[in-house]
Coordinates of C-alpha atoms and ligand atoms in Angstrom, one line a residue:
Chain L
M8 CA 14.7 -27.7 54.0
R9 CA 11.1 -27.8 52.9
P10 CA 10.6 -28.3 49.2
G11 CA 8.5 -25.1 49.0
A12 CA 11.4 -22.9 50.1
L13 CA 13.6 -24.1 47.3
D14 CA 10.9 -23.4 44.8
R15 CA 10.5 -19.8 46.1
D16 CA 14.3 -19.3 45.9
Q17 CA 14.4 -20.6 42.4
R18 CA 11.5 -18.4 41.3
R19 CA 13.2 -15.4 43.0
F20 CA 16.4 -16.2 41.2
S21 CA 14.6 -16.4 37.8
L22 CA 12.7 -13.1 38.4
D23 CA 16.0 -11.4 39.2
Q24 CA 17.4 -12.9 36.0
L25 CA 14.5 -11.7 34.0
L26 CA 14.9 -8.2 35.4
Q27 CA 18.6 -8.2 34.7
H28 CA 17.9 -9.2 31.1
G29 CA 15.3 -6.4 30.9
L30 CA 17.7 -3.9 32.2
N31 CA 20.4 -5.0 29.8
A32 CA 17.9 -4.7 27.0
I33 CA 16.8 -1.2 27.9
I34 CA 20.4 -0.1 27.9
L35 CA 21.3 -1.8 24.6
G36 CA 18.0 -0.6 23.1
G37 CA 19.0 3.0 23.3
T38 CA 22.0 2.6 21.0
Y39 CA 20.0 0.3 18.7
A40 CA 17.4 3.0 18.4
L41 CA 20.1 5.6 17.4
L42 CA 21.2 3.2 14.6
G43 CA 17.7 2.6 13.5
I44 CA 16.6 6.3 13.6
G45 CA 19.6 7.2 11.4
L46 CA 18.8 4.6 8.8
T47 CA 15.0 5.2 8.7
L48 CA 15.4 8.9 8.3
I49 CA 17.8 8.4 5.3
F50 CA 15.6 5.8 3.7
G51 CA 12.4 7.7 4.4
I52 CA 13.6 11.1 3.0
M53 CA 15.9 10.0 0.3
K54 CA 14.7 6.5 -0.7
V55 CA 18.2 5.4 -0.5
V56 CA 19.1 2.0 0.9
N57 CA 22.1 3.1 2.9
F58 CA 24.6 0.3 2.9
T59 CA 27.3 2.5 4.4
H60 CA 25.3 2.9 7.6
G61 CA 27.2 0.1 9.4
E62 CA 30.5 1.5 8.3
V63 CA 29.8 4.9 9.6
Y64 CA 29.0 3.2 12.9
A65 CA 32.3 1.5 12.7
F66 CA 33.9 4.8 11.8
G67 CA 32.5 6.3 15.0
A68 CA 34.0 3.5 17.0
Y69 CA 37.4 3.8 15.3
V70 CA 37.6 7.6 15.7
M71 CA 36.9 7.0 19.3
F72 CA 39.7 4.4 19.5
A73 CA 42.2 6.5 17.6
L74 CA 41.5 9.6 19.7
V75 CA 41.4 8.0 23.1
M76 CA 44.1 5.3 22.8
P77 CA 47.1 6.4 20.7
L78 CA 46.4 10.2 21.0
G79 CA 45.2 10.3 24.6
V80 CA 42.3 12.7 23.9
N81 CA 39.8 13.0 26.7
F82 CA 37.0 10.4 26.4
F83 CA 34.1 12.9 26.4
V84 CA 35.8 15.2 23.9
A85 CA 36.6 12.2 21.7
L86 CA 32.9 11.2 21.8
V87 CA 31.8 14.7 20.6
L88 CA 34.5 14.7 17.9
A89 CA 33.5 11.2 16.7
M90 CA 29.9 12.3 16.3
A91 CA 31.0 15.5 14.5
L92 CA 33.2 13.6 12.1
G93 CA 30.4 11.2 11.5
I94 CA 28.2 14.1 10.4
L95 CA 31.0 15.3 8.1
L96 CA 31.5 11.9 6.7
G97 CA 27.8 11.6 6.0
A98 CA 27.7 15.0 4.3
A99 CA 30.7 14.0 2.2
I100 CA 29.1 10.7 1.1
E101 CA 25.9 12.5 0.2
L102 CA 27.6 15.3 -1.7
L103 CA 30.3 13.2 -3.5
L104 CA 28.2 10.2 -4.4
L105 CA 24.4 10.5 -3.9
S106 CA 23.9 14.0 -5.1
R107 CA 25.2 12.9 -8.4
L108 CA 22.9 9.9 -8.5
R109 CA 19.7 11.8 -8.0
D110 CA 18.3 10.8 -11.4
A111 CA 19.9 7.3 -11.4
D112 CA 17.8 4.2 -11.0
I113 CA 17.7 2.3 -7.7
D114 CA 20.0 -0.4 -8.9
T115 CA 22.8 2.0 -9.7
T116 CA 22.4 3.8 -6.4
M117 CA 22.5 0.5 -4.5
L118 CA 25.6 -0.7 -6.3
V119 CA 27.4 2.6 -5.6
M120 CA 26.4 2.3 -1.9
I121 CA 27.6 -1.3 -1.7
G122 CA 30.9 -0.2 -3.3
A123 CA 31.2 2.6 -0.7
W124 CA 30.5 0.1 2.0
I125 CA 33.3 -2.3 0.8
A126 CA 35.7 0.5 0.3
M127 CA 35.1 1.9 3.8
Q128 CA 35.4 -1.4 5.5
N129 CA 38.7 -2.1 3.7
T130 CA 40.0 1.3 4.6
E131 CA 39.3 0.6 8.2
Q132 CA 41.2 -2.7 7.9
L133 CA 44.1 -1.0 6.2
A134 CA 44.3 1.8 8.7
W135 CA 43.8 -0.2 11.9
T136 CA 44.5 -3.8 10.9
G137 CA 42.0 -6.6 11.4
V138 CA 42.9 -7.0 15.1
A139 CA 40.3 -6.2 17.6
H140 CA 41.1 -3.1 19.7
S141 CA 39.6 -2.1 23.0
I142 CA 39.0 1.4 24.2
K143 CA 39.6 2.4 27.8
N144 CA 36.8 4.2 29.5
P145 CA 37.1 6.6 32.4
F146 CA 34.3 5.1 34.5
P147 CA 34.7 3.2 37.8
P148 CA 35.3 -0.5 36.9
E149 CA 33.0 -1.9 39.6
P150 CA 29.4 -2.0 38.5
L151 CA 26.5 -0.1 40.1
V152 CA 24.6 -2.8 42.1
W153 CA 21.0 -2.5 43.1
G154 CA 19.7 -5.6 44.9
A155 CA 20.4 -8.5 42.6
L156 CA 20.7 -6.2 39.6
S157 CA 24.0 -4.8 38.4
V158 CA 25.0 -2.5 35.5
S159 CA 28.3 -1.0 34.6
W160 CA 28.8 2.8 34.8
N161 CA 29.9 2.8 31.2
R162 CA 26.6 1.2 30.0
L163 CA 24.6 3.6 32.1
F164 CA 26.5 6.5 30.4
V165 CA 25.8 5.0 27.0
F166 CA 22.1 4.8 27.8
A167 CA 22.0 8.4 29.0
V168 CA 23.7 9.8 26.0
A169 CA 21.6 7.7 23.6
S170 CA 18.4 8.9 25.3
L171 CA 19.5 12.5 25.0
L172 CA 20.3 12.0 21.3
I173 CA 17.0 10.3 20.6
A174 CA 15.1 13.1 22.4
G175 CA 17.1 15.7 20.5
T176 CA 16.3 14.0 17.2
Y177 CA 12.6 13.8 18.0
Y178 CA 12.5 17.4 18.9
L179 CA 14.4 18.4 15.7
V180 CA 12.1 16.4 13.5
N181 CA 8.8 17.4 15.1
W182 CA 9.3 20.9 16.4
T183 CA 11.8 22.8 14.3
K184 CA 11.4 24.4 10.9
F185 CA 14.1 22.1 9.6
G186 CA 12.1 19.2 10.9
K187 CA 9.0 20.5 9.1
A188 CA 10.9 20.7 5.9
L189 CA 12.2 17.2 6.5
R190 CA 8.7 15.7 7.0
A191 CA 7.2 17.7 4.1
T192 CA 10.0 16.3 1.8
F193 CA 9.3 12.8 3.1
Q194 CA 5.6 13.1 2.4
D195 CA 5.7 14.9 -0.9
R196 CA 9.0 15.9 -2.4
D197 CA 7.7 18.0 -5.3
T198 CA 5.1 19.8 -3.2
A199 CA 7.8 20.5 -0.6
A200 CA 9.9 22.1 -3.4
L201 CA 6.9 24.2 -4.3
M202 CA 6.8 25.5 -0.7
G203 CA 10.4 26.7 -1.1
V204 CA 12.2 23.8 0.6
R205 CA 15.6 23.2 -0.9
I206 CA 15.4 19.4 -1.4
D207 CA 19.1 18.9 -2.1
R208 CA 19.9 20.6 1.2
V209 CA 17.4 18.5 3.0
N210 CA 19.0 15.4 1.5
T211 CA 22.5 16.3 2.6
A212 CA 21.3 17.3 6.1
T213 CA 19.4 14.1 6.5
F214 CA 22.2 11.9 5.4
A215 CA 24.6 13.9 7.7
L216 CA 22.2 13.6 10.6
G217 CA 21.6 9.9 10.1
S218 CA 25.3 9.3 9.8
G219 CA 26.0 11.3 12.9
L220 CA 23.6 9.2 14.9
A221 CA 25.3 6.0 13.6
A222 CA 28.7 7.3 14.4
A223 CA 27.5 8.2 17.9
A224 CA 26.2 4.7 18.4
G225 CA 29.6 3.3 17.3
A226 CA 31.5 5.7 19.5
L227 CA 29.3 4.8 22.5
L228 CA 29.4 1.0 22.0
G229 CA 33.1 0.9 20.9
P230 CA 34.3 1.2 24.6
V231 CA 31.6 -1.3 25.7
F232 CA 32.7 -4.1 23.2
V233 CA 35.8 -4.1 21.0
V234 CA 36.5 -2.4 17.7
V235 CA 37.0 -4.6 14.6
P236 CA 36.7 -3.7 10.9
T237 CA 33.7 -6.1 10.5
M238 CA 31.7 -4.6 13.4
G239 CA 29.7 -2.5 10.9
D240 CA 28.2 -5.5 9.1
L241 CA 26.3 -6.8 12.2
A242 CA 25.3 -3.2 13.1
A243 CA 23.9 -2.6 9.6
S244 CA 21.9 -5.8 9.7
K245 CA 20.5 -4.9 13.0
A246 CA 19.7 -1.4 11.8
F247 CA 17.8 -2.9 8.8
A248 CA 15.9 -5.1 11.2
I249 CA 14.9 -2.2 13.4
V250 CA 13.7 -0.2 10.4
I251 CA 11.6 -3.0 9.1
L252 CA 10.2 -3.5 12.6
G253 CA 9.3 0.2 13.1
G254 CA 8.2 1.1 9.6
L255 CA 10.0 3.2 7.1
G256 CA 10.6 6.8 7.9
S257 CA 9.2 6.7 11.5
V258 CA 11.4 8.1 14.3
V259 CA 9.1 6.7 17.0
G260 CA 8.9 3.4 15.1
A261 CA 12.7 3.1 14.9
T262 CA 13.0 3.9 18.6
V263 CA 10.5 1.3 19.7
G264 CA 12.0 -1.1 17.1
G265 CA 15.4 -0.6 18.6
F266 CA 14.1 -1.6 22.1
I267 CA 12.1 -4.6 20.7
L268 CA 15.2 -5.9 19.0
A269 CA 17.3 -5.4 22.2
F270 CA 14.7 -7.3 24.2
A271 CA 14.4 -10.1 21.7
E272 CA 18.2 -10.5 21.7
E273 CA 18.6 -10.4 25.5
L274 CA 15.7 -12.9 26.1
G275 CA 16.7 -15.0 23.2
S276 CA 20.3 -15.3 24.3
G277 CA 19.3 -15.6 27.9
Y278 CA 16.6 -18.3 27.6
I279 CA 17.3 -20.1 24.3
S280 CA 21.0 -20.0 23.7
S281 CA 23.5 -17.2 23.7
G282 CA 24.4 -18.3 20.2
Y283 CA 21.0 -17.1 19.0
R284 CA 21.6 -13.5 20.0
D285 CA 22.5 -12.1 16.6
A286 CA 19.9 -14.3 14.9
M287 CA 17.0 -12.7 16.8
G288 CA 17.0 -9.7 14.5
F289 CA 16.4 -11.9 11.5
V290 CA 13.8 -14.0 13.2
L291 CA 12.0 -10.7 14.0
I292 CA 12.3 -9.5 10.4
I293 CA 10.8 -12.7 9.1
L294 CA 7.9 -12.6 11.7
I295 CA 7.1 -8.9 10.9
L296 CA 7.2 -9.4 7.2
L297 CA 4.8 -12.3 7.5
V298 CA 2.4 -10.6 9.8
R299 CA 2.6 -6.9 9.2
P300 CA 4.8 -6.1 6.2
T301 CA 4.6 -2.3 6.6
G302 CA 6.1 -2.4 10.0
L303 CA 4.5 -1.9 13.4
F304 CA 4.2 1.8 13.0
A305 CA 3.3 2.3 9.4
L306 CA 1.7 5.7 9.1
K307 CA -2.0 5.7 8.4
E308 CA -3.1 8.1 5.8
R309 CA -5.9 8.7 3.5
I310 CA -5.1 9.5 -0.1
S311 CA -8.3 10.8 -1.5
Chain K
M22 CA 3.1 40.1 -15.8
L23 CA 3.9 36.6 -17.1
T24 CA 5.1 36.0 -20.6
I25 CA 5.9 32.6 -22.1
E26 CA 7.8 32.5 -25.4
N27 CA 8.1 29.4 -27.5
L28 CA 8.1 26.9 -24.6
D29 CA 9.2 23.4 -25.2
C30 CA 9.0 20.7 -22.4
R31 CA 9.8 17.1 -22.7
Y32 CA 10.0 14.1 -20.5
G33 CA 12.9 12.1 -22.0
Q34 CA 11.7 11.4 -25.5
V35 CA 8.1 12.5 -24.9
I36 CA 7.4 16.0 -26.0
A37 CA 4.7 17.3 -23.7
V38 CA 4.6 21.0 -24.7
S39 CA 5.9 22.5 -27.9
G40 CA 6.2 26.1 -29.1
L41 CA 3.8 27.4 -26.5
S42 CA 3.5 31.2 -26.2
L43 CA 1.2 33.0 -23.8
E44 CA 0.7 36.1 -21.9
I45 CA -1.0 36.9 -18.6
A46 CA -1.5 40.5 -17.6
K47 CA -1.6 41.8 -14.0
G48 CA -5.0 41.3 -12.4
E49 CA -6.2 38.9 -15.1
L50 CA -7.8 35.5 -14.7
V51 CA -6.7 33.3 -17.5
T52 CA -7.7 29.7 -18.2
L53 CA -5.9 26.9 -20.0
I54 CA -8.2 24.2 -21.2
G55 CA -7.4 21.1 -23.0
S56 CA -8.1 17.4 -22.8
N57 CA -6.1 14.8 -20.8
G58 CA -2.4 14.8 -21.6
A59 CA -2.6 18.1 -23.5
G60 CA 0.3 19.5 -21.5
K61 CA -1.6 21.8 -19.1
S62 CA 0.1 20.6 -15.9
T63 CA 3.4 20.5 -17.7
T64 CA 3.1 24.2 -18.5
L65 CA 2.3 25.1 -14.9
K66 CA 5.2 23.0 -13.7
A67 CA 7.5 24.8 -16.1
I68 CA 6.3 28.2 -14.8
S69 CA 6.8 27.2 -11.1
G70 CA 10.2 25.7 -11.7
L71 CA 9.3 22.0 -11.0
L72 CA 10.3 21.2 -14.5
K73 CA 13.2 22.7 -16.6
P74 CA 11.9 23.6 -20.1
S75 CA 14.0 22.2 -22.9
A76 CA 13.6 25.5 -24.9
G77 CA 11.9 28.8 -24.7
R78 CA 11.7 31.6 -22.2
I79 CA 9.5 32.4 -19.2
L80 CA 9.5 36.1 -18.0
F81 CA 7.8 37.2 -14.8
E82 CA 7.5 40.9 -14.2
G83 CA 10.2 41.4 -16.9
V84 CA 12.7 39.0 -15.2
D85 CA 13.7 35.8 -17.0
I86 CA 12.8 32.9 -14.6
T87 CA 13.4 30.1 -17.1
G88 CA 15.0 27.2 -15.3
A89 CA 15.1 28.9 -11.9
S90 CA 14.4 26.8 -8.8
P91 CA 10.9 26.6 -7.4
R92 CA 12.2 28.4 -4.4
E93 CA 13.3 31.4 -6.4
I94 CA 10.2 31.5 -8.4
L95 CA 8.0 31.3 -5.2
A96 CA 10.1 34.1 -3.7
R97 CA 9.3 36.2 -6.8
G98 CA 5.6 35.8 -6.1
I99 CA 4.3 32.8 -8.0
A100 CA 2.4 30.1 -6.0
H101 CA 1.5 26.8 -7.6
C102 CA -1.5 24.9 -6.2
P103 CA -0.8 21.5 -7.7
E104 CA -3.2 19.0 -9.4
G105 CA -4.6 16.5 -6.9
R106 CA -4.4 19.0 -4.0
R107 CA -1.2 17.4 -2.6
V108 CA -1.6 18.4 1.0
F109 CA 1.1 16.9 3.3
P110 CA -1.1 14.0 4.5
Q111 CA 0.6 13.3 7.9
M112 CA 1.1 17.0 8.8
S113 CA -1.7 18.8 10.7
V114 CA -3.8 21.4 8.9
E115 CA -1.9 24.1 10.8
E116 CA 1.5 22.7 9.7
N117 CA 0.3 22.6 6.1
L118 CA -0.5 26.3 6.3
E119 CA 2.9 27.0 7.9
M120 CA 4.6 25.2 5.0
G121 CA 2.8 27.7 2.7
S122 CA 4.6 30.5 4.5
F123 CA 7.9 28.6 4.6
L124 CA 9.9 31.4 2.9
R125 CA 8.4 34.2 4.9
R126 CA 10.1 35.7 8.0
D127 CA 7.4 38.1 9.2
A128 CA 5.9 36.1 12.1
A129 CA 3.2 38.7 12.8
G130 CA 2.1 38.8 9.1
I131 CA 2.0 35.0 9.0
A132 CA -0.2 34.8 12.1
A133 CA -2.5 37.5 10.7
D134 CA -2.8 35.7 7.3
K135 CA -3.4 32.4 9.1
A136 CA -6.2 34.0 11.2
R137 CA -7.8 35.5 8.1
L138 CA -7.8 32.1 6.3
Y139 CA -9.2 30.4 9.3
E140 CA -12.0 33.0 9.4
R141 CA -12.7 32.4 5.8
F142 CA -12.6 28.6 6.1
P143 CA -13.9 27.8 9.6
I144 CA -13.7 24.1 8.9
L145 CA -9.9 24.4 8.7
L146 CA -9.9 26.0 12.2
E147 CA -12.0 23.2 13.5
R148 CA -9.6 20.6 12.0
R149 CA -6.5 22.6 12.9
T150 CA -4.6 19.9 14.7
Q151 CA -5.9 17.0 12.5
A152 CA -3.8 15.3 10.0
A153 CA -4.5 16.8 6.6
G154 CA -4.7 13.3 5.0
T155 CA -7.9 12.6 7.1
L156 CA -9.8 15.6 5.7
S157 CA -12.4 15.1 3.0
G158 CA -11.6 16.0 -0.6
G159 CA -13.3 19.4 -0.4
E160 CA -11.6 20.2 2.8
Q161 CA -8.3 19.3 1.4
Q162 CA -8.9 21.6 -1.5
M163 CA -9.7 24.5 0.8
L164 CA -6.5 23.7 2.6
A165 CA -4.4 23.5 -0.6
I166 CA -5.8 26.9 -1.7
S167 CA -5.1 28.4 1.7
R168 CA -1.6 27.0 1.7
A169 CA -0.9 28.6 -1.7
L170 CA -2.2 31.9 -0.4
M171 CA 0.0 31.8 2.7
S172 CA 3.0 32.9 0.6
R173 CA 1.1 36.1 -0.4
P174 CA 1.6 35.4 -4.1
K175 CA 1.2 37.9 -6.9
L176 CA 0.2 35.1 -9.3
V177 CA -1.4 31.8 -8.3
L178 CA -1.4 28.8 -10.6
F179 CA -4.4 26.5 -10.0
D180 CA -4.2 23.0 -11.5
E181 CA -7.7 21.5 -11.8
P182 CA -9.0 22.7 -8.4
S183 CA -12.4 21.2 -9.1
L184 CA -11.1 17.7 -9.8
G185 CA -13.0 15.0 -8.0
L186 CA -15.2 17.3 -5.9
A187 CA -19.0 17.2 -5.4
P188 CA -20.9 19.8 -7.4
N189 CA -21.6 22.2 -4.6
I190 CA -17.9 22.1 -3.5
V191 CA -16.9 22.8 -7.1
E192 CA -19.1 25.9 -7.1
R193 CA -17.6 27.0 -3.8
T194 CA -14.1 26.5 -5.2
F195 CA -14.8 28.7 -8.3
D196 CA -16.3 31.3 -6.0
I197 CA -13.1 31.3 -4.0
I198 CA -11.0 31.7 -7.1
R199 CA -13.2 34.6 -8.2
Q200 CA -12.7 36.2 -4.8
I201 CA -8.9 35.7 -4.9
R202 CA -8.8 37.5 -8.2
S203 CA -11.1 40.3 -7.0
E204 CA -8.6 40.9 -4.2
G205 CA -6.0 41.8 -6.8
T206 CA -4.2 38.5 -7.2
T207 CA -3.5 37.4 -10.8
V208 CA -4.8 33.8 -11.5
A209 CA -3.8 31.2 -14.1
L210 CA -6.4 28.4 -14.0
V211 CA -6.2 24.9 -15.6
E212 CA -9.5 23.1 -15.8
Q213 CA -11.3 20.2 -17.3
N214 CA -14.5 21.8 -16.2
A215 CA -14.2 24.1 -19.2
Y216 CA -17.7 25.7 -19.0
A217 CA -17.3 26.9 -15.4
A218 CA -13.8 28.0 -16.0
L219 CA -14.5 30.0 -19.1
E220 CA -17.5 31.7 -17.4
L221 CA -15.1 32.8 -14.7
S222 CA -12.2 33.9 -16.9
D223 CA -11.2 37.0 -18.8
R224 CA -9.2 35.1 -21.4
A225 CA -8.4 31.5 -22.3
Y226 CA -6.0 29.3 -24.2
V227 CA -6.8 26.0 -25.6
L228 CA -4.0 23.4 -25.6
E229 CA -4.1 20.3 -27.8
Q230 CA -1.3 17.7 -27.7
G231 CA 1.2 20.3 -26.5
H232 CA 0.3 23.0 -29.0
M233 CA -1.8 26.0 -28.4
T234 CA -4.6 25.9 -30.9
L235 CA -7.0 28.6 -29.9
S236 CA -6.9 31.7 -27.7
G237 CA -9.0 34.7 -27.0
P238 CA -11.5 36.3 -24.7
A239 CA -13.4 33.6 -22.6
R240 CA -16.8 34.8 -23.9
G241 CA -15.7 34.3 -27.5
L242 CA -14.4 30.7 -26.8
L243 CA -17.6 29.8 -25.1
A244 CA -19.4 30.5 -28.3
D245 CA -16.7 28.9 -30.5
P246 CA -18.2 25.8 -32.2
H247 CA -14.9 23.8 -32.0
V248 CA -14.6 24.5 -28.2
Q249 CA -18.3 23.7 -27.7
S250 CA -18.1 20.3 -29.3
A251 CA -14.6 19.4 -27.9
Y252 CA -14.7 20.8 -24.4
L253 CA -18.3 21.8 -23.5
G254 CA -20.0 18.6 -24.4
T255 CA -22.9 18.7 -26.8
S256 CA -23.9 22.3 -27.2
D257 CA -27.6 21.8 -26.5
A258 CA -26.8 20.2 -23.1
I259 CA -25.2 23.3 -21.8
P260 CA -26.8 26.7 -22.3
V261 CA -24.5 29.2 -23.8
N262 CA -26.0 32.6 -23.3
Ligands
ATP413 N1 6.6 12.4 -15.5 C1 6.3 12.2 -16.8 N2 7.0 11.3 -17.5 C2 6.7 11.0 -18.8 N3 5.7 11.6 -19.4 C3 5.0 12.5 -18.8 C4 5.2 12.8 -17.4 N4 4.3 13.7 -17.0 C5 3.5 13.9 -18.1 N5 3.9 13.2 -19.1 C6 3.3 13.2 -20.5 O1 3.3 14.5 -20.9 C7 2.0 14.8 -21.6 C8 1.4 16.0 -20.9 O2 1.1 15.7 -19.6 P1 0.4 16.8 -18.6 O3 0.4 16.2 -17.3 O4 0.9 18.1 -18.8 O5 -1.1 16.8 -19.2 P2 -2.4 17.5 -18.7 O6 -2.8 18.4 -19.8 O7 -2.2 18.1 -17.4 O8 -3.4 16.3 -18.5 P3 -4.5 16.0 -17.4 O9 -5.7 16.8 -17.8 O10 -4.8 14.6 -17.5 O11 -4.0 16.4 -16.1 C9 1.2 13.6 -21.5 O12 1.4 12.9 -22.7 C10 1.9 12.8 -20.4 O13 1.8 11.4 -20.6
MG414 MG1 -2.8 17.8 -15.5

């Protein structure tokens, strides 16, 4: 064999490898974007650092587990229910905790949210023990293969649903009357109130929407990975990384941020060490805060 | 049309307005003048519901609106064009106008009003899809006024509409307010630019440190020595009839 041929094979191999990492990243990025959009909306509109976000994600995964495994509910029905219950949970957190803290200072609100986070995580542990559970999915086990690339049907499904939810959220925020009220509240709360926007309802709806997206991400990824009570912590830290990447309050920024984080994780674990996967988010946060502290998509405006 | 009785407003321990009573009749243009921190904006915020008064009553067309939400008060016909213009900076000019008609359901009427305002302010039509935050100060003021009119108010509260604008734009702004009034809308105006505001008004109130100290027909206040020295600058600098 001539030396050149080996070179070409190796290069071919590494290109395939790169493409495979890229594909994995795109698929993972969709759910990351969901997580990030939920958090960035809540922070943008309500100025609340939502420490329960990761737990609502875990809640989505656990609802999925409880419905599909012991109860035998149809996978797709369970997914819709998990999302709906996530929305309700978000509305409940907002109405029971945050709506009473409207005039509280940021420290108080943060402490309450941290308390809620700990309480929720321990409730999960109490209800489902600390043991990891897996969720059966109804997709064919053999992956879809295309040349040297392969992807499981379940992951493709996750990506499709995540994309739909992102598009739906984008539409809701930019093209509906509710979205207009949301953006107006984000940009100038008092003036939005003067236009007749019910700020308290916008708050509840935003928290419910953001939580629904987090629960959807959990319900989608639960069957891909496993379900454990601490799964929310990592998800929350990733969501924060995405929001910092994309800039606060920006749906597009959070979407792009989700994909950037997924690419960084895939490439970092593929080419540096798989142990670095979950560290990539923090590396990105540090880089962004050093170079462009307002995030990549900080909205330009002129305050005259 | 609007009656305020013994209004008290406070921010925590700070008393911003105390014992204020005033009256605005239908079709009038009434000005509130007063120096910085006198409580003018606070009074307007109490009327539009942004702020809950700590005591006193506000009646609009005979209905007690004290402590009602901004939404209810807007629905009753009071629009508040806030200090500093406060357009939604990242929304387009068109979306800002649409926020003005947020409570209305009559699509045809909204479209007609929008068209009329675009006709009146062609620059807004030109900048229709542009983010409002990128407009000049004067353009933003035209937009803020238009947005307030989009709710078809019976009473408009203007908080320092001339603030920070070039002299020719200030004149334009006062012209517009005069027009709005001549079309039958009642106007309450807060101004630092006391001379121009008094010239425009039927009546005026003078606020000092949260108390009303003077009131009467605008002509009379223009000639009042205290008003002249405190709010109109040196009396020889500005001709008073
Ligand atoms: N959010 C607030 N918190 C605490 N104090 C406030 C607040 N807003 C206003 N004040 C105080 O209330 C008083 C009245 O303020 P207000 O804004 O009504 O004055 P103003 O007459 O509109 O003044 P300006 O001409 O500067 O706009 C001031 O002493 C001000 O410092
Ligand atoms: Mg003021």
